[in-house]
Amino acid sequence: MINISQSLMNLVLDAQCCPYAVKLNYVDRLKSETTELMLRGHVFEYKLLGKSSSDKEIPELPRLMKGGLSQPEKDIDLLVQIARAAMTNMGVDFETAQMQVKILNDKGESGHLDMVANFKGRKGIHDVKYTETKYDDRWNGWADLELKPDSKRQARHYIKLWHDIHDEWLPYYFWVFGKSGWIRLIKCTVTEESIDMHEEEIKVTRDLLKRFEREGWKPLPSYEKCKACYMIEHCKYVQTLPDIEQYII
Ligand code: SF4
């Protein structure tokens, strides 16, 4: 059985989901390529939390020819200093925090929390994000959480899982750090209705996975989708040219 994580839910519940991509990633367990931006995000998170999200590797940026730090790494180091100071000064207790916490409930729903820490005297789940978007970017960035359904689902999933396992409701914080030094702190709490909705989404995800499997994990390629697909290097069904959009006028 595949564990239901928030990233799997986000993939499967996307109206454009390609079942074959789900199979490559979650059944065949093939690794996706790490983009440079993703790597910078992993390095930032590792340096800020002091622990890698991967059990197997510590993320590293390439060094200069003579072994010195590259400019992107110097920029990240500076941002880590800013982030650490802001979080500490605002009341996050790094001393007692648990980093990179993996959780799994008895129904096969899983999560990977960046940090569980006391903040202003109350325990909370904290997620750190590195972004190269602008502070007020509503469409690709973090200026409006309402436009980020995947992130809202992530927060709901982790709050629910923590409650399933520990029987306590914790607030969820996104600490968003922009490359240029800006910071957003977004607090999420849930309602009974939103948790019911999340349970329903988990059920829909399970039903869709069963259907995908029954139908043989059918590839559903399209030029736009394949171009952005994180499993493209493993796929033999990639669509490399766009479809013709037709109108009778
Ligand atoms: S490259 Fe295209 S067809 Fe292949 S898994 Fe990705 S979306 Fe599906």
PDB file of C-alpha atoms and ligand atoms in Angstrom:
ATOM      1  CA  MET A   1       0.000   0.000   0.000  1.00  0.00           C
ATOM      2  CA  ILE A   2       1.280   3.482  -0.832  1.00  0.00           C
ATOM      3  CA  ASN A   3       1.376   5.850   2.144  1.00  0.00           C
ATOM      4  CA  ILE A   4      -0.807   8.904   1.661  1.00  0.00           C
ATOM      5  CA  SER A   5       1.489  11.916   1.949  1.00  0.00           C
ATOM      6  CA  GLN A   6       0.547  15.495   1.193  1.00  0.00           C
ATOM      7  CA  SER A   7       2.772  15.493  -1.901  1.00  0.00           C
ATOM      8  CA  LEU A   8       1.020  12.373  -3.237  1.00  0.00           C
ATOM      9  CA  MET A   9      -2.352  13.986  -2.560  1.00  0.00           C
ATOM     10  CA  ASN A  10      -1.320  17.149  -4.365  1.00  0.00           C
ATOM     11  CA  LEU A  11      -0.203  15.098  -7.337  1.00  0.00           C
ATOM     12  CA  VAL A  12      -3.236  12.809  -7.549  1.00  0.00           C
ATOM     13  CA  LEU A  13      -5.868  15.478  -6.852  1.00  0.00           C
ATOM     14  CA  ASP A  14      -4.499  17.711  -9.614  1.00  0.00           C
ATOM     15  CA  ALA A  15      -7.026  17.655 -12.467  1.00  0.00           C
ATOM     16  CA  GLN A  16      -4.106  17.269 -14.891  1.00  0.00           C
ATOM     17  CA  CYS A  17      -2.616  14.276 -13.058  1.00  0.00           C
ATOM     18  CA  CYS A  18      -0.776  11.724 -15.184  1.00  0.00           C
ATOM     19  CA  PRO A  19      -1.178   8.291 -13.495  1.00  0.00           C
ATOM     20  CA  TYR A  20       2.025   7.044 -15.096  1.00  0.00           C
ATOM     21  CA  ALA A  21       4.024   9.764 -13.295  1.00  0.00           C
ATOM     22  CA  VAL A  22       2.477   8.580 -10.010  1.00  0.00           C
ATOM     23  CA  LYS A  23       3.525   5.007 -10.767  1.00  0.00           C
ATOM     24  CA  LEU A  24       7.105   5.978 -11.658  1.00  0.00           C
ATOM     25  CA  ASN A  25       7.497   7.946  -8.454  1.00  0.00           C
ATOM     26  CA  TYR A  26       5.449   6.065  -5.860  1.00  0.00           C
ATOM     27  CA  VAL A  27       5.327   2.459  -7.112  1.00  0.00           C
ATOM     28  CA  ASP A  28       8.661   2.127  -8.930  1.00  0.00           C
ATOM     29  CA  ARG A  29      10.208   4.600  -6.471  1.00  0.00           C
ATOM     30  CA  LEU A  30      12.333   6.297  -9.099  1.00  0.00           C
ATOM     31  CA  LYS A  31      14.016   9.501  -8.065  1.00  0.00           C
ATOM     32  CA  SER A  32      13.209  12.776  -9.748  1.00  0.00           C
ATOM     33  CA  GLU A  33      15.904  15.134 -10.880  1.00  0.00           C
ATOM     34  CA  THR A  34      16.764  17.910  -8.414  1.00  0.00           C
ATOM     35  CA  THR A  35      16.708  21.303 -10.103  1.00  0.00           C
ATOM     36  CA  GLU A  36      19.233  23.975  -9.090  1.00  0.00           C
ATOM     37  CA  LEU A  37      16.476  25.931  -7.355  1.00  0.00           C
ATOM     38  CA  MET A  38      15.388  22.849  -5.405  1.00  0.00           C
ATOM     39  CA  LEU A  39      18.991  22.198  -4.403  1.00  0.00           C
ATOM     40  CA  ARG A  40      19.387  25.775  -3.129  1.00  0.00           C
ATOM     41  CA  GLY A  41      16.176  25.242  -1.119  1.00  0.00           C
ATOM     42  CA  HIS A  42      17.501  21.984   0.354  1.00  0.00           C
ATOM     43  CA  VAL A  43      20.832  23.612   1.251  1.00  0.00           C
ATOM     44  CA  PHE A  44      19.054  26.542   2.921  1.00  0.00           C
ATOM     45  CA  GLU A  45      16.849  24.196   4.939  1.00  0.00           C
ATOM     46  CA  TYR A  46      19.790  22.013   5.951  1.00  0.00           C
ATOM     47  CA  LYS A  47      21.867  24.984   7.086  1.00  0.00           C
ATOM     48  CA  LEU A  48      18.976  26.557   8.983  1.00  0.00           C
ATOM     49  CA  LEU A  49      17.720  23.421  10.733  1.00  0.00           C
ATOM     50  CA  GLY A  50      21.068  21.651  11.030  1.00  0.00           C
ATOM     51  CA  LYS A  51      19.583  18.418   9.689  1.00  0.00           C
ATOM     52  CA  SER A  52      18.980  17.163   6.178  1.00  0.00           C
ATOM     53  CA  SER A  53      15.503  16.132   5.054  1.00  0.00           C
ATOM     54  CA  SER A  54      17.127  13.088   3.461  1.00  0.00           C
ATOM     55  CA  ASP A  55      18.507  10.229   5.583  1.00  0.00           C
ATOM     56  CA  LYS A  56      21.002   9.435   2.870  1.00  0.00           C
ATOM     57  CA  GLU A  57      22.546  12.679   1.702  1.00  0.00           C
ATOM     58  CA  ILE A  58      23.549  16.119   2.837  1.00  0.00           C
ATOM     59  CA  PRO A  59      22.700  18.688   0.153  1.00  0.00           C
ATOM     60  CA  GLU A  60      25.709  20.586  -1.147  1.00  0.00           C
ATOM     61  CA  LEU A  61      26.189  23.299  -3.724  1.00  0.00           C
ATOM     62  CA  PRO A  62      29.126  22.957  -6.107  1.00  0.00           C
ATOM     63  CA  ARG A  63      32.268  24.775  -4.945  1.00  0.00           C
ATOM     64  CA  LEU A  64      34.362  27.129  -7.092  1.00  0.00           C
ATOM     65  CA  MET A  65      37.360  25.696  -8.959  1.00  0.00           C
ATOM     66  CA  LYS A  66      39.731  26.576  -6.087  1.00  0.00           C
ATOM     67  CA  GLY A  67      37.342  25.255  -3.421  1.00  0.00           C
ATOM     68  CA  GLY A  68      35.800  28.564  -2.345  1.00  0.00           C
ATOM     69  CA  LEU A  69      32.105  29.223  -1.751  1.00  0.00           C
ATOM     70  CA  SER A  70      30.049  30.168  -4.790  1.00  0.00           C
ATOM     71  CA  GLN A  71      28.017  33.405  -4.734  1.00  0.00           C
ATOM     72  CA  PRO A  72      24.703  31.469  -4.397  1.00  0.00           C
ATOM     73  CA  GLU A  73      26.094  29.700  -1.316  1.00  0.00           C
ATOM     74  CA  LYS A  74      27.291  32.983   0.214  1.00  0.00           C
ATOM     75  CA  ASP A  75      23.805  34.439  -0.402  1.00  0.00           C
ATOM     76  CA  ILE A  76      22.229  31.404   1.283  1.00  0.00           C
ATOM     77  CA  ASP A  77      24.587  31.644   4.261  1.00  0.00           C
ATOM     78  CA  LEU A  78      23.584  35.269   4.757  1.00  0.00           C
ATOM     79  CA  LEU A  79      19.888  34.407   4.471  1.00  0.00           C
ATOM     80  CA  VAL A  80      20.309  31.583   7.000  1.00  0.00           C
ATOM     81  CA  GLN A  81      21.781  34.101   9.469  1.00  0.00           C
ATOM     82  CA  ILE A  82      18.848  36.462   8.895  1.00  0.00           C
ATOM     83  CA  ALA A  83      16.341  33.605   9.216  1.00  0.00           C
ATOM     84  CA  ARG A  84      17.843  32.124  12.347  1.00  0.00           C
ATOM     85  CA  ALA A  85      18.011  35.529  14.049  1.00  0.00           C
ATOM     86  CA  ALA A  86      14.418  36.385  13.102  1.00  0.00           C
ATOM     87  CA  MET A  87      13.027  33.051  14.250  1.00  0.00           C
ATOM     88  CA  THR A  88      14.958  33.150  17.517  1.00  0.00           C
ATOM     89  CA  ASN A  89      14.071  36.773  18.246  1.00  0.00           C
ATOM     90  CA  MET A  90      10.413  36.092  17.525  1.00  0.00           C
ATOM     91  CA  GLY A  91      10.390  33.271  20.063  1.00  0.00           C
ATOM     92  CA  VAL A  92      11.225  29.953  18.379  1.00  0.00           C
ATOM     93  CA  ASP A  93      13.070  27.696  20.804  1.00  0.00           C
ATOM     94  CA  PHE A  94      15.745  25.981  18.694  1.00  0.00           C
ATOM     95  CA  GLU A  95      17.292  24.312  21.756  1.00  0.00           C
ATOM     96  CA  THR A  96      14.365  21.956  22.376  1.00  0.00           C
ATOM     97  CA  ALA A  97      13.090  21.742  18.783  1.00  0.00           C
ATOM     98  CA  GLN A  98      12.725  18.430  16.956  1.00  0.00           C
ATOM     99  CA  MET A  99      13.985  18.650  13.372  1.00  0.00           C
ATOM    100  CA  GLN A 100      12.908  16.643  10.295  1.00  0.00           C
ATOM    101  CA  VAL A 101      10.229  14.623  12.063  1.00  0.00           C
ATOM    102  CA  LYS A 102       8.720  11.728  10.103  1.00  0.00           C
ATOM    103  CA  ILE A 103       5.244  10.650  11.153  1.00  0.00           C
ATOM    104  CA  LEU A 104       2.915   7.848  10.080  1.00  0.00           C
ATOM    105  CA  ASN A 105      -0.508   7.063  11.492  1.00  0.00           C
ATOM    106  CA  ASP A 106      -2.141   3.627  11.681  1.00  0.00           C
ATOM    107  CA  LYS A 107      -4.114   4.306   8.469  1.00  0.00           C
ATOM    108  CA  GLY A 108      -1.000   4.655   6.301  1.00  0.00           C
ATOM    109  CA  GLU A 109      -1.029   8.462   6.135  1.00  0.00           C
ATOM    110  CA  SER A 110       2.425   9.956   6.376  1.00  0.00           C
ATOM    111  CA  GLY A 111       4.186  13.258   6.765  1.00  0.00           C
ATOM    112  CA  HIS A 112       7.601  14.808   7.086  1.00  0.00           C
ATOM    113  CA  LEU A 113       7.676  17.885   9.311  1.00  0.00           C
ATOM    114  CA  ASP A 114      10.581  20.314   9.110  1.00  0.00           C
ATOM    115  CA  MET A 115      10.400  21.273  12.763  1.00  0.00           C
ATOM    116  CA  VAL A 116       8.231  20.855  15.829  1.00  0.00           C
ATOM    117  CA  ALA A 117       9.167  23.602  18.260  1.00  0.00           C
ATOM    118  CA  ASN A 118       7.901  25.823  21.017  1.00  0.00           C
ATOM    119  CA  PHE A 119       7.062  29.270  19.704  1.00  0.00           C
ATOM    120  CA  LYS A 120       6.079  32.016  22.102  1.00  0.00           C
ATOM    121  CA  GLY A 121       5.533  29.327  24.719  1.00  0.00           C
ATOM    122  CA  ARG A 122       3.309  27.028  22.635  1.00  0.00           C
ATOM    123  CA  LYS A 123       4.258  23.970  20.635  1.00  0.00           C
ATOM    124  CA  GLY A 124       3.756  24.289  16.879  1.00  0.00           C
ATOM    125  CA  ILE A 125       4.642  22.684  13.568  1.00  0.00           C
ATOM    126  CA  HIS A 126       7.021  24.835  11.558  1.00  0.00           C
ATOM    127  CA  ASP A 127       7.783  24.612   7.871  1.00  0.00           C
ATOM    128  CA  VAL A 128      10.613  26.632   6.349  1.00  0.00           C
ATOM    129  CA  LYS A 129      10.486  27.704   2.719  1.00  0.00           C
ATOM    130  CA  TYR A 130      13.200  29.222   0.561  1.00  0.00           C
ATOM    131  CA  THR A 131      11.962  31.175  -2.419  1.00  0.00           C
ATOM    132  CA  GLU A 132      13.417  33.326  -5.149  1.00  0.00           C
ATOM    133  CA  THR A 133      10.053  34.977  -5.819  1.00  0.00           C
ATOM    134  CA  LYS A 134       9.276  38.546  -4.763  1.00  0.00           C
ATOM    135  CA  TYR A 135       7.566  39.481  -1.482  1.00  0.00           C
ATOM    136  CA  ASP A 136       4.351  40.560  -3.214  1.00  0.00           C
ATOM    137  CA  ASP A 137       4.178  37.809  -5.840  1.00  0.00           C
ATOM    138  CA  ARG A 138       0.612  36.501  -5.576  1.00  0.00           C
ATOM    139  CA  TRP A 139       0.754  34.043  -8.464  1.00  0.00           C
ATOM    140  CA  ASN A 140       4.048  32.164  -8.075  1.00  0.00           C
ATOM    141  CA  GLY A 141       5.034  33.326  -4.618  1.00  0.00           C
ATOM    142  CA  TRP A 142       3.631  33.607  -1.117  1.00  0.00           C
ATOM    143  CA  ALA A 143       1.655  36.861  -1.103  1.00  0.00           C
ATOM    144  CA  ASP A 144      -1.702  35.048  -0.839  1.00  0.00           C
ATOM    145  CA  LEU A 145      -2.037  31.621   0.776  1.00  0.00           C
ATOM    146  CA  GLU A 146      -5.581  31.350  -0.606  1.00  0.00           C
ATOM    147  CA  LEU A 147      -3.995  30.940  -4.046  1.00  0.00           C
ATOM    148  CA  LYS A 148      -1.820  28.061  -2.829  1.00  0.00           C
ATOM    149  CA  PRO A 149      -4.169  25.078  -2.373  1.00  0.00           C
ATOM    150  CA  ASP A 150      -1.268  22.612  -2.216  1.00  0.00           C
ATOM    151  CA  SER A 151       0.331  24.475   0.695  1.00  0.00           C
ATOM    152  CA  LYS A 152      -2.984  24.696   2.538  1.00  0.00           C
ATOM    153  CA  ARG A 153      -3.400  20.940   2.032  1.00  0.00           C
ATOM    154  CA  GLN A 154       0.134  20.370   3.352  1.00  0.00           C
ATOM    155  CA  ALA A 155      -0.652  22.310   6.528  1.00  0.00           C
ATOM    156  CA  ARG A 156      -3.998  20.531   7.051  1.00  0.00           C
ATOM    157  CA  HIS A 157      -2.422  17.122   6.470  1.00  0.00           C
ATOM    158  CA  TYR A 158       0.323  17.670   9.034  1.00  0.00           C
ATOM    159  CA  ILE A 159      -1.973  19.201  11.648  1.00  0.00           C
ATOM    160  CA  LYS A 160      -4.370  16.247  11.251  1.00  0.00           C
ATOM    161  CA  LEU A 161      -1.607  13.626  11.356  1.00  0.00           C
ATOM    162  CA  TRP A 162      -0.078  15.129  14.458  1.00  0.00           C
ATOM    163  CA  HIS A 163      -3.482  15.054  16.124  1.00  0.00           C
ATOM    164  CA  ASP A 164      -4.111  11.440  15.006  1.00  0.00           C
ATOM    165  CA  ILE A 165      -0.859  10.352  16.636  1.00  0.00           C
ATOM    166  CA  HIS A 166      -0.451  12.664  19.620  1.00  0.00           C
ATOM    167  CA  ASP A 167      -4.041  13.721  20.298  1.00  0.00           C
ATOM    168  CA  GLU A 168      -3.204  17.418  20.304  1.00  0.00           C
ATOM    169  CA  TRP A 169      -4.034  20.153  17.827  1.00  0.00           C
ATOM    170  CA  LEU A 170      -1.022  22.265  16.931  1.00  0.00           C
ATOM    171  CA  PRO A 171      -0.876  25.459  14.906  1.00  0.00           C
ATOM    172  CA  TYR A 172       1.114  25.312  11.684  1.00  0.00           C
ATOM    173  CA  TYR A 173       3.550  28.006  10.593  1.00  0.00           C
ATOM    174  CA  PHE A 174       5.063  28.667   7.209  1.00  0.00           C
ATOM    175  CA  TRP A 175       8.269  30.636   7.595  1.00  0.00           C
ATOM    176  CA  VAL A 176       8.947  31.943   4.115  1.00  0.00           C
ATOM    177  CA  PHE A 177      12.352  33.426   3.351  1.00  0.00           C
ATOM    178  CA  GLY A 178      12.962  35.303   0.124  1.00  0.00           C
ATOM    179  CA  LYS A 179      16.391  35.213  -1.438  1.00  0.00           C
ATOM    180  CA  SER A 180      16.665  39.014  -1.144  1.00  0.00           C
ATOM    181  CA  GLY A 181      16.071  38.859   2.624  1.00  0.00           C
ATOM    182  CA  TRP A 182      12.309  39.339   2.951  1.00  0.00           C
ATOM    183  CA  ILE A 183      10.352  37.233   5.440  1.00  0.00           C
ATOM    184  CA  ARG A 184       6.727  36.162   5.725  1.00  0.00           C
ATOM    185  CA  LEU A 185       5.357  34.260   8.704  1.00  0.00           C
ATOM    186  CA  ILE A 186       2.018  32.604   7.960  1.00  0.00           C
ATOM    187  CA  LYS A 187       0.061  30.868  10.699  1.00  0.00           C
ATOM    188  CA  CYS A 188      -2.544  28.222   9.811  1.00  0.00           C
ATOM    189  CA  THR A 189      -5.167  26.718  12.083  1.00  0.00           C
ATOM    190  CA  VAL A 190      -7.956  24.322  11.115  1.00  0.00           C
ATOM    191  CA  THR A 191     -11.672  23.945  11.723  1.00  0.00           C
ATOM    192  CA  GLU A 192     -13.807  20.842  12.099  1.00  0.00           C
ATOM    193  CA  GLU A 193     -15.100  21.421   8.568  1.00  0.00           C
ATOM    194  CA  SER A 194     -11.635  21.749   7.040  1.00  0.00           C
ATOM    195  CA  ILE A 195     -10.480  18.532   8.715  1.00  0.00           C
ATOM    196  CA  ASP A 196     -13.620  16.736   7.481  1.00  0.00           C
ATOM    197  CA  MET A 197     -12.839  18.036   4.003  1.00  0.00           C
ATOM    198  CA  HIS A 198      -9.280  16.772   4.321  1.00  0.00           C
ATOM    199  CA  GLU A 199     -10.495  13.290   5.342  1.00  0.00           C
ATOM    200  CA  GLU A 200     -12.707  13.326   2.259  1.00  0.00           C
ATOM    201  CA  GLU A 201      -9.728  14.299   0.082  1.00  0.00           C
ATOM    202  CA  ILE A 202      -7.725  11.394   1.510  1.00  0.00           C
ATOM    203  CA  LYS A 203     -10.590   9.062   0.574  1.00  0.00           C
ATOM    204  CA  VAL A 204     -10.755  10.492  -2.961  1.00  0.00           C
ATOM    205  CA  THR A 205      -6.965  10.079  -3.279  1.00  0.00           C
ATOM    206  CA  ARG A 206      -7.213   6.407  -2.266  1.00  0.00           C
ATOM    207  CA  ASP A 207     -10.090   5.816  -4.702  1.00  0.00           C
ATOM    208  CA  LEU A 208      -8.203   7.491  -7.555  1.00  0.00           C
ATOM    209  CA  LEU A 209      -5.076   5.448  -6.827  1.00  0.00           C
ATOM    210  CA  LYS A 210      -7.129   2.253  -6.980  1.00  0.00           C
ATOM    211  CA  ARG A 211      -8.622   3.371 -10.300  1.00  0.00           C
ATOM    212  CA  PHE A 212      -5.214   4.322 -11.746  1.00  0.00           C
ATOM    213  CA  GLU A 213      -3.868   0.893 -10.796  1.00  0.00           C
ATOM    214  CA  ARG A 214      -6.895  -0.904 -12.240  1.00  0.00           C
ATOM    215  CA  GLU A 215      -6.418   0.976 -15.497  1.00  0.00           C
ATOM    216  CA  GLY A 216      -2.708   0.090 -15.640  1.00  0.00           C
ATOM    217  CA  TRP A 217      -1.289   3.505 -14.621  1.00  0.00           C
ATOM    218  CA  LYS A 218      -2.205   4.929 -18.001  1.00  0.00           C
ATOM    219  CA  PRO A 219       0.088   7.732 -19.252  1.00  0.00           C
ATOM    220  CA  LEU A 220      -1.767  10.955 -20.011  1.00  0.00           C
ATOM    221  CA  PRO A 221       0.849  13.065 -21.749  1.00  0.00           C
ATOM    222  CA  SER A 222       0.473  16.613 -22.996  1.00  0.00           C
ATOM    223  CA  TYR A 223       3.172  18.974 -24.184  1.00  0.00           C
ATOM    224  CA  GLU A 224       2.731  21.414 -21.292  1.00  0.00           C
ATOM    225  CA  LYS A 225       2.473  18.719 -18.642  1.00  0.00           C
ATOM    226  CA  CYS A 226       5.434  16.657 -19.854  1.00  0.00           C
ATOM    227  CA  LYS A 227       7.644  19.743 -20.158  1.00  0.00           C
ATOM    228  CA  ALA A 228       7.237  20.339 -16.412  1.00  0.00           C
ATOM    229  CA  CYS A 229       7.047  16.675 -15.350  1.00  0.00           C
ATOM    230  CA  TYR A 230       9.504  15.701 -12.633  1.00  0.00           C
ATOM    231  CA  MET A 231       9.563  12.099 -13.940  1.00  0.00           C
ATOM    232  CA  ILE A 232      10.362  13.036 -17.539  1.00  0.00           C
ATOM    233  CA  GLU A 233      13.807  11.417 -17.530  1.00  0.00           C
ATOM    234  CA  HIS A 234      12.256   8.012 -16.730  1.00  0.00           C
ATOM    235  CA  CYS A 235       9.285   8.245 -19.087  1.00  0.00           C
ATOM    236  CA  LYS A 236       8.889   6.719 -22.528  1.00  0.00           C
ATOM    237  CA  TYR A 237       5.590   8.459 -23.323  1.00  0.00           C
ATOM    238  CA  VAL A 238       6.781  12.069 -23.296  1.00  0.00           C
ATOM    239  CA  GLN A 239       4.867  14.342 -25.658  1.00  0.00           C
ATOM    240  CA  THR A 240       7.410  16.640 -27.272  1.00  0.00           C
ATOM    241  CA  LEU A 241       5.126  18.710 -29.494  1.00  0.00           C
ATOM    242  CA  PRO A 242       1.975  20.687 -28.655  1.00  0.00           C
ATOM    243  CA  ASP A 243      -1.528  19.650 -29.740  1.00  0.00           C
ATOM    244  CA  ILE A 244      -3.444  21.726 -32.255  1.00  0.00           C
ATOM    245  CA  GLU A 245      -6.230  23.636 -30.505  1.00  0.00           C
ATOM    246  CA  GLN A 246      -9.221  23.654 -32.809  1.00  0.00           C
ATOM    247  CA  TYR A 247     -12.222  26.007 -33.047  1.00  0.00           C
ATOM    248  CA  ILE A 248     -15.193  26.054 -35.371  1.00  0.00           C
ATOM    249  CA  ILE A 249     -15.872  29.772 -35.823  1.00  0.00           C
TER     250      ILE A 249
HETATM  251  S1  SF4 B   1       6.515  12.843 -18.983  1.00  0.00           S
HETATM  252 FE1  SF4 B   1       4.365  13.108 -19.576  1.00  0.00          FE
HETATM  253  S2  SF4 B   1       3.565  11.057 -19.987  1.00  0.00           S
HETATM  254 FE2  SF4 B   1       5.497  10.848 -18.893  1.00  0.00          FE
HETATM  255  S3  SF4 B   1       4.933  10.613 -16.769  1.00  0.00           S
HETATM  256 FE3  SF4 B   1       5.323  12.772 -17.120  1.00  0.00          FE
HETATM  257  S4  SF4 B   1       3.338  13.680 -17.673  1.00  0.00           S
HETATM  258 FE4  SF4 B   1       3.148  11.454 -17.860  1.00  0.00          FE
END
